[in-house]
Amino acid sequence: DIQLTQSPSFLSASVGDRVTITCRASQGISSYLAWYQQNPGKAPKLLISGASTLQSGVPSRFSGSGSGTEFTLTISSLQPEDFATYYCQQLNSNPYTFGQGTTLEIK
Amino acid sequence: QLQLQESGPGLVKPSETLSLTCTVSGGSISSTTYYWGWIRQPPGKGLEWIATIYYSGDTYYNPSLKSRVTISVDTSKSQFSLRLNSVTAADTAVYYCAKFVSSGWTDAFDIWGQGTMVTVSS
């Protein structure tokens, strides 16, 4: 199985900050990577697919980059609604594994 | 707008079978560009992909669960289903159904149901 390791696991930040979350794959996955946002008690919401393709309706302050084994999710200016847990997922090979999650908390 | 809704028992006894159904509305379950899948999340933990199915019946399973899982589709009812045999407490989780869009490297689960909590307990 391909392991995905997100860093950091927890991140404290303030409204207006720029934050970056990293997702590292145990082997190359090309650009078969998606990012999801999950609020407590809610289903995950797709933010980015193909490592960098922003989903329709997702604010442009979110961006993704990377290929191969290292990927990043960047939020350029944190808004109150962005404090949530973020997961990466690889869709290169079965099983489609997720990272362990990064919880973004208000400082 | 396409929506998904999970349904099924919230409590299952150990060693029995967990059965869930996902009803698709606002769109066609027989679309040639979509797949349909199940993902679960134990309380306070991360996400685990379980299985995916195409409207034609082609199936894809997580090897760690394959021996116990069956995913099926009923296009006449716009539903797809999950069966998980021989459940234990480790199968306690929120179970999500989701639409999987496959279009090259932008594959992803783009629409999710709200999730249903299933507890395995006697």
PDB file of C-alpha atoms in Angstrom, chain A residues 31-32 36 38 42-44 46 49-50 53 87 89 91 94-96 98, chain B residues 41 45 47 49 61-63 96 100 104-110 112-113:
ATOM      1  CA  SER A  31      -0.425  13.842  -9.835  1.00  0.00           C
ATOM      2  CA  TYR A  32      -3.077  11.425  -8.565  1.00  0.00           C
ATOM      3  CA  TYR A  36     -10.363  17.327   1.236  1.00  0.00           C
ATOM      4  CA  GLN A  38     -13.679  18.153   6.843  1.00  0.00           C
ATOM      5  CA  LYS A  42     -19.647  16.728   8.453  1.00  0.00           C
ATOM      6  CA  ALA A  43     -18.648  14.790   5.378  1.00  0.00           C
ATOM      7  CA  PRO A  44     -15.357  15.625   3.693  1.00  0.00           C
ATOM      8  CA  LEU A  46     -13.314  17.955  -2.143  1.00  0.00           C
ATOM      9  CA  SER A  49      -7.923  17.045  -7.446  1.00  0.00           C
ATOM     10  CA  GLY A  50      -5.064  16.180  -9.728  1.00  0.00           C
ATOM     11  CA  THR A  53      -7.004  21.530  -9.951  1.00  0.00           C
ATOM     12  CA  TYR A  87      -6.849  15.134   4.330  1.00  0.00           C
ATOM     13  CA  GLN A  89      -5.745  11.037  -0.710  1.00  0.00           C
ATOM     14  CA  LEU A  91      -5.738   7.721  -6.314  1.00  0.00           C
ATOM     15  CA  ASN A  94      -5.497   0.362  -5.025  1.00  0.00           C
ATOM     16  CA  PRO A  95      -6.051   0.847  -2.129  1.00  0.00           C
ATOM     17  CA  TYR A  96      -6.848   4.546  -2.352  1.00  0.00           C
ATOM     18  CA  PHE A  98      -5.637   8.839   2.869  1.00  0.00           C
TER      19      PHE A  98
ATOM     20  CA  GLN B  41     -14.216   6.883   9.430  1.00  0.00           C
ATOM     21  CA  LYS B  45      -9.845   8.755  13.401  1.00  0.00           C
ATOM     22  CA  LEU B  47     -10.656   8.036   6.502  1.00  0.00           C
ATOM     23  CA  TRP B  49     -11.610   3.756   1.380  1.00  0.00           C
ATOM     24  CA  TYR B  61     -12.102  -3.406  -3.220  1.00  0.00           C
ATOM     25  CA  ASN B  62      -9.613  -2.427  -0.550  1.00  0.00           C
ATOM     26  CA  PRO B  63      -7.549  -5.616  -0.154  1.00  0.00           C
ATOM     27  CA  TYR B  96     -19.998   7.575   3.787  1.00  0.00           C
ATOM     28  CA  PHE B 100     -16.131   9.016  -7.742  1.00  0.00           C
ATOM     29  CA  GLY B 104      -7.356  11.022 -15.736  1.00  0.00           C
ATOM     30  CA  TRP B 105      -5.279  12.264 -12.865  1.00  0.00           C
ATOM     31  CA  THR B 106      -8.126  14.401 -11.488  1.00  0.00           C
ATOM     32  CA  ASP B 107      -9.816  11.303 -10.073  1.00  0.00           C
ATOM     33  CA  ALA B 108     -11.499  12.023  -6.739  1.00  0.00           C
ATOM     34  CA  PHE B 109     -14.586  11.555  -4.610  1.00  0.00           C
ATOM     35  CA  ASP B 110     -16.341  14.799  -5.450  1.00  0.00           C
ATOM     36  CA  TRP B 112     -20.396  12.765  -0.519  1.00  0.00           C
ATOM     37  CA  GLY B 113     -23.416  11.687   1.453  1.00  0.00           C
TER      38      GLY B 113
END
